[in-house]
PDB file of C-alpha atoms in Angstrom:
ATOM      1  CA  MET A 173      -7.853 -64.389 -93.411  1.00  0.00           C
ATOM      2  CA  ALA A 174      -6.822 -66.210 -96.574  1.00  0.00           C
ATOM      3  CA  GLN A 175      -9.718 -67.839 -98.399  1.00  0.00           C
ATOM      4  CA  SER A 176      -9.080 -70.584-100.953  1.00  0.00           C
ATOM      5  CA  LEU A 177     -10.684 -70.366-104.397  1.00  0.00           C
ATOM      6  CA  ASN A 178     -10.776 -74.161-104.693  1.00  0.00           C
ATOM      7  CA  LYS A 179     -13.684 -76.282-103.578  1.00  0.00           C
ATOM      8  CA  VAL A 180     -11.878 -79.576-104.309  1.00  0.00           C
ATOM      9  CA  ILE A 181      -8.122 -80.029-103.783  1.00  0.00           C
ATOM     10  CA  ASP A 182      -6.443 -82.400-106.253  1.00  0.00           C
ATOM     11  CA  LEU A 183      -2.893 -82.045-104.889  1.00  0.00           C
ATOM     12  CA  GLN A 184      -1.269 -80.490-101.825  1.00  0.00           C
ATOM     13  CA  THR A 185       2.530 -80.297-101.762  1.00  0.00           C
ATOM     14  CA  THR A 186       5.392 -78.137-100.576  1.00  0.00           C
ATOM     15  CA  GLY A 187       7.455 -75.836-102.740  1.00  0.00           C
ATOM     16  CA  THR A 188       9.041 -72.435-103.246  1.00  0.00           C
ATOM     17  CA  SER A 189       7.828 -69.223-104.857  1.00  0.00           C
ATOM     18  CA  TYR A 190      10.408 -66.938-106.456  1.00  0.00           C
ATOM     19  CA  LEU A 191       8.204 -63.852-106.643  1.00  0.00           C
ATOM     20  CA  SER A 192      10.588 -61.754-104.537  1.00  0.00           C
ATOM     21  CA  ILE A 193      14.393 -61.653-104.496  1.00  0.00           C
ATOM     22  CA  SER A 194      14.587 -64.515-102.025  1.00  0.00           C
ATOM     23  CA  GLY A 195      12.368 -67.555-102.363  1.00  0.00           C
ATOM     24  CA  LYS A 196       9.486 -68.199-100.001  1.00  0.00           C
ATOM     25  CA  VAL A 197       8.849 -71.753 -98.864  1.00  0.00           C
ATOM     26  CA  GLY A 198       5.235 -72.777 -98.540  1.00  0.00           C
ATOM     27  CA  LYS A 199       2.429 -75.036 -99.661  1.00  0.00           C
ATOM     28  CA  PHE A 200       0.831 -75.503-103.067  1.00  0.00           C
ATOM     29  CA  LEU A 201      -2.869 -76.236-103.347  1.00  0.00           C
ATOM     30  CA  VAL A 202      -3.831 -77.411-106.816  1.00  0.00           C
ATOM     31  CA  GLY A 203      -7.570 -77.741-107.180  1.00  0.00           C
ATOM     32  CA  ASP A 204     -10.593 -77.429-109.401  1.00  0.00           C
ATOM     33  CA  GLN A 205     -10.550 -73.608-109.656  1.00  0.00           C
ATOM     34  CA  ALA A 206      -6.967 -72.398-109.211  1.00  0.00           C
ATOM     35  CA  LEU A 207      -3.284 -72.961-108.544  1.00  0.00           C
ATOM     36  CA  GLU A 208      -2.569 -71.516-105.095  1.00  0.00           C
ATOM     37  CA  PHE A 209       0.593 -70.929-103.075  1.00  0.00           C
ATOM     38  CA  TYR A 210       0.571 -70.102 -99.356  1.00  0.00           C
ATOM     39  CA  PRO A 211       3.957 -69.165 -97.767  1.00  0.00           C
ATOM     40  CA  ASP A 212       4.790 -70.695 -94.388  1.00  0.00           C
ATOM     41  CA  VAL A 213       6.045 -67.373 -92.967  1.00  0.00           C
ATOM     42  CA  ASN A 214       2.910 -65.301 -93.628  1.00  0.00           C
ATOM     43  CA  VAL A 215      -0.162 -66.992 -95.102  1.00  0.00           C
ATOM     44  CA  GLU A 216      -1.634 -63.589 -95.979  1.00  0.00           C
ATOM     45  CA  GLN A 217       0.991 -63.170 -98.751  1.00  0.00           C
ATOM     46  CA  TYR A 218      -0.662 -65.925-100.783  1.00  0.00           C
ATOM     47  CA  ILE A 219      -0.689 -66.267-104.576  1.00  0.00           C
ATOM     48  CA  GLN A 220      -3.893 -67.451-106.249  1.00  0.00           C
ATOM     49  CA  ILE A 221      -3.867 -67.999-110.002  1.00  0.00           C
ATOM     50  CA  PRO A 222      -7.240 -69.073-111.464  1.00  0.00           C
ATOM     51  CA  TRP A 223      -7.030 -71.592-114.305  1.00  0.00           C
ATOM     52  CA  SER A 224      -8.905 -69.152-116.571  1.00  0.00           C
ATOM     53  CA  SER A 225      -6.161 -66.498-116.290  1.00  0.00           C
ATOM     54  CA  ILE A 226      -3.246 -68.837-117.091  1.00  0.00           C
ATOM     55  CA  GLN A 227      -2.006 -68.369-120.643  1.00  0.00           C
ATOM     56  CA  GLN A 228       0.805 -70.924-120.470  1.00  0.00           C
ATOM     57  CA  ILE A 229       2.600 -73.119-117.955  1.00  0.00           C
ATOM     58  CA  GLY A 230       5.856 -74.906-118.607  1.00  0.00           C
ATOM     59  CA  ALA A 231       9.006 -76.541-117.300  1.00  0.00           C
ATOM     60  CA  ASN A 232      12.366 -77.706-118.608  1.00  0.00           C
ATOM     61  CA  VAL A 233      12.324 -81.318-119.763  1.00  0.00           C
ATOM     62  CA  THR A 234      15.511 -83.266-120.469  1.00  0.00           C
ATOM     63  CA  GLY A 235      14.856 -86.783-121.638  1.00  0.00           C
ATOM     64  CA  ARG A 236      12.149 -88.093-119.322  1.00  0.00           C
ATOM     65  CA  LYS A 237      13.105 -85.889-116.366  1.00  0.00           C
ATOM     66  CA  ILE A 238      11.033 -82.818-115.522  1.00  0.00           C
ATOM     67  CA  SER A 239      12.796 -79.948-113.772  1.00  0.00           C
ATOM     68  CA  ARG A 240      11.774 -78.886-110.270  1.00  0.00           C
ATOM     69  CA  HIS A 241      11.251 -75.337-111.533  1.00  0.00           C
ATOM     70  CA  PHE A 242       8.211 -74.346-113.545  1.00  0.00           C
ATOM     71  CA  GLU A 243       6.885 -71.037-114.842  1.00  0.00           C
ATOM     72  CA  VAL A 244       3.309 -69.817-115.008  1.00  0.00           C
ATOM     73  CA  PHE A 245       2.547 -67.136-117.608  1.00  0.00           C
ATOM     74  CA  THR A 246      -0.569 -65.020-116.999  1.00  0.00           C
ATOM     75  CA  ASP A 247      -1.896 -61.705-118.234  1.00  0.00           C
ATOM     76  CA  GLN A 248      -0.521 -60.217-114.964  1.00  0.00           C
ATOM     77  CA  GLY A 249       3.026 -61.454-115.588  1.00  0.00           C
ATOM     78  CA  LYS A 250       5.295 -64.443-115.076  1.00  0.00           C
ATOM     79  CA  PHE A 251       5.515 -66.473-111.854  1.00  0.00           C
ATOM     80  CA  LEU A 252       8.422 -68.807-111.101  1.00  0.00           C
ATOM     81  CA  PHE A 253       7.911 -71.724-108.728  1.00  0.00           C
ATOM     82  CA  ALA A 254       9.806 -74.838-107.659  1.00  0.00           C
ATOM     83  CA  SER A 255       8.469 -78.059-106.198  1.00  0.00           C
ATOM     84  CA  LYS A 256       9.583 -81.655-105.888  1.00  0.00           C
ATOM     85  CA  ASP A 257       6.172 -82.571-107.350  1.00  0.00           C
ATOM     86  CA  SER A 258       6.325 -80.269-110.381  1.00  0.00           C
ATOM     87  CA  GLY A 259       5.491 -83.184-112.685  1.00  0.00           C
ATOM     88  CA  ALA A 260       2.266 -83.863-110.797  1.00  0.00           C
ATOM     89  CA  ILE A 261       1.361 -80.164-110.818  1.00  0.00           C
ATOM     90  CA  LEU A 262       1.898 -79.989-114.589  1.00  0.00           C
ATOM     91  CA  LYS A 263      -0.135 -83.162-115.105  1.00  0.00           C
ATOM     92  CA  ILE A 264      -3.114 -81.640-113.270  1.00  0.00           C
ATOM     93  CA  ALA A 265      -2.604 -78.381-115.185  1.00  0.00           C
ATOM     94  CA  ARG A 266      -2.776 -80.348-118.443  1.00  0.00           C
ATOM     95  CA  GLU A 267      -6.176 -81.736-117.384  1.00  0.00           C
ATOM     96  CA  LYS A 268      -7.481 -78.266-116.470  1.00  0.00           C
ATOM     97  CA  LEU A 269      -5.936 -76.207-119.302  1.00  0.00           C
ATOM     98  CA  GLY A 270      -5.396 -78.593-122.205  1.00  0.00           C
ATOM     99  CA  ASN A 271      -2.292 -79.805-124.039  1.00  0.00           C
ATOM    100  CA  ASP A 272      -1.645 -76.571-125.931  1.00  0.00           C
ATOM    101  CA  LYS A 273      -1.095 -74.470-122.769  1.00  0.00           C
ATOM    102  CA  VAL A 274       1.360 -76.855-121.066  1.00  0.00           C
ATOM    103  CA  VAL A 275       4.710 -76.473-122.846  1.00  0.00           C
ATOM    104  CA  LYS A 276       8.354 -77.515-122.678  1.00  0.00           C
ATOM    105  CA  LEU A 277      10.606 -74.567-121.887  1.00  0.00           C
ATOM    106  CA  PRO A 278      14.124 -74.457-123.356  1.00  0.00           C
ATOM    107  CA  THR A 279      16.981 -75.480-121.080  1.00  0.00           C
ATOM    108  CA  LEU A 280      19.848 -73.124-120.276  1.00  0.00           C
ATOM    109  CA  ILE A 281      22.122 -74.840-122.805  1.00  0.00           C
ATOM    110  CA  GLN A 282      19.465 -74.583-125.526  1.00  0.00           C
ATOM    111  CA  THR A 283      18.969 -70.878-124.776  1.00  0.00           C
ATOM    112  CA  ILE A 284      22.718 -70.137-124.907  1.00  0.00           C
ATOM    113  CA  SER A 285      23.193 -72.097-128.137  1.00  0.00           C
ATOM    114  CA  GLN A 286      20.281 -70.234-129.745  1.00  0.00           C
ATOM    115  CA  LYS A 287      21.880 -66.896-128.757  1.00  0.00           C
ATOM    116  CA  PHE A 288      25.163 -67.975-130.412  1.00  0.00           C
ATOM    117  CA  LYS A 289      23.337 -69.068-133.563  1.00  0.00           C
ATOM    118  CA  ASN A 290      21.555 -65.713-133.740  1.00  0.00           C
ATOM    119  CA  LEU A 291      24.799 -63.858-133.088  1.00  0.00           C
ATOM    120  CA  PHE A 292      26.649 -65.480-135.975  1.00  0.00           C
ATOM    121  CA  ALA A 293      23.697 -65.754-138.374  1.00  0.00           C
ATOM    122  CA  LYS A 294      23.864 -63.855-141.655  1.00  0.00           C
ATOM    123  CA  LYS A 295      21.646 -60.825-141.753  1.00  0.00           C
TER     124      LYS A 295
END
């Protein structure tokens, strides 16, 4: 039986976890103790990430629009999620973690242009 780490839930929304090759659709529970994801197919394959173990969390931002996809960096590795409410999740994460741990990730175009600049840079 899956047991939540949170005592108070700040936000409950739907989303996708990209931990395996194919994404798993499920529910996010964002609360006072952790960021949790419970898949709809099998609740026992849950992901619980305590706020204390998160090193960084970020999403792509273009203008004033926040991407659906966001990444959570922990000491255990990197987790990729998607949700229509990613902005709300990041806003709660900013309250729990602080401004320095919530970052803007580079977009695909920015990453490709940086690779070209490094490729043609003088050594």
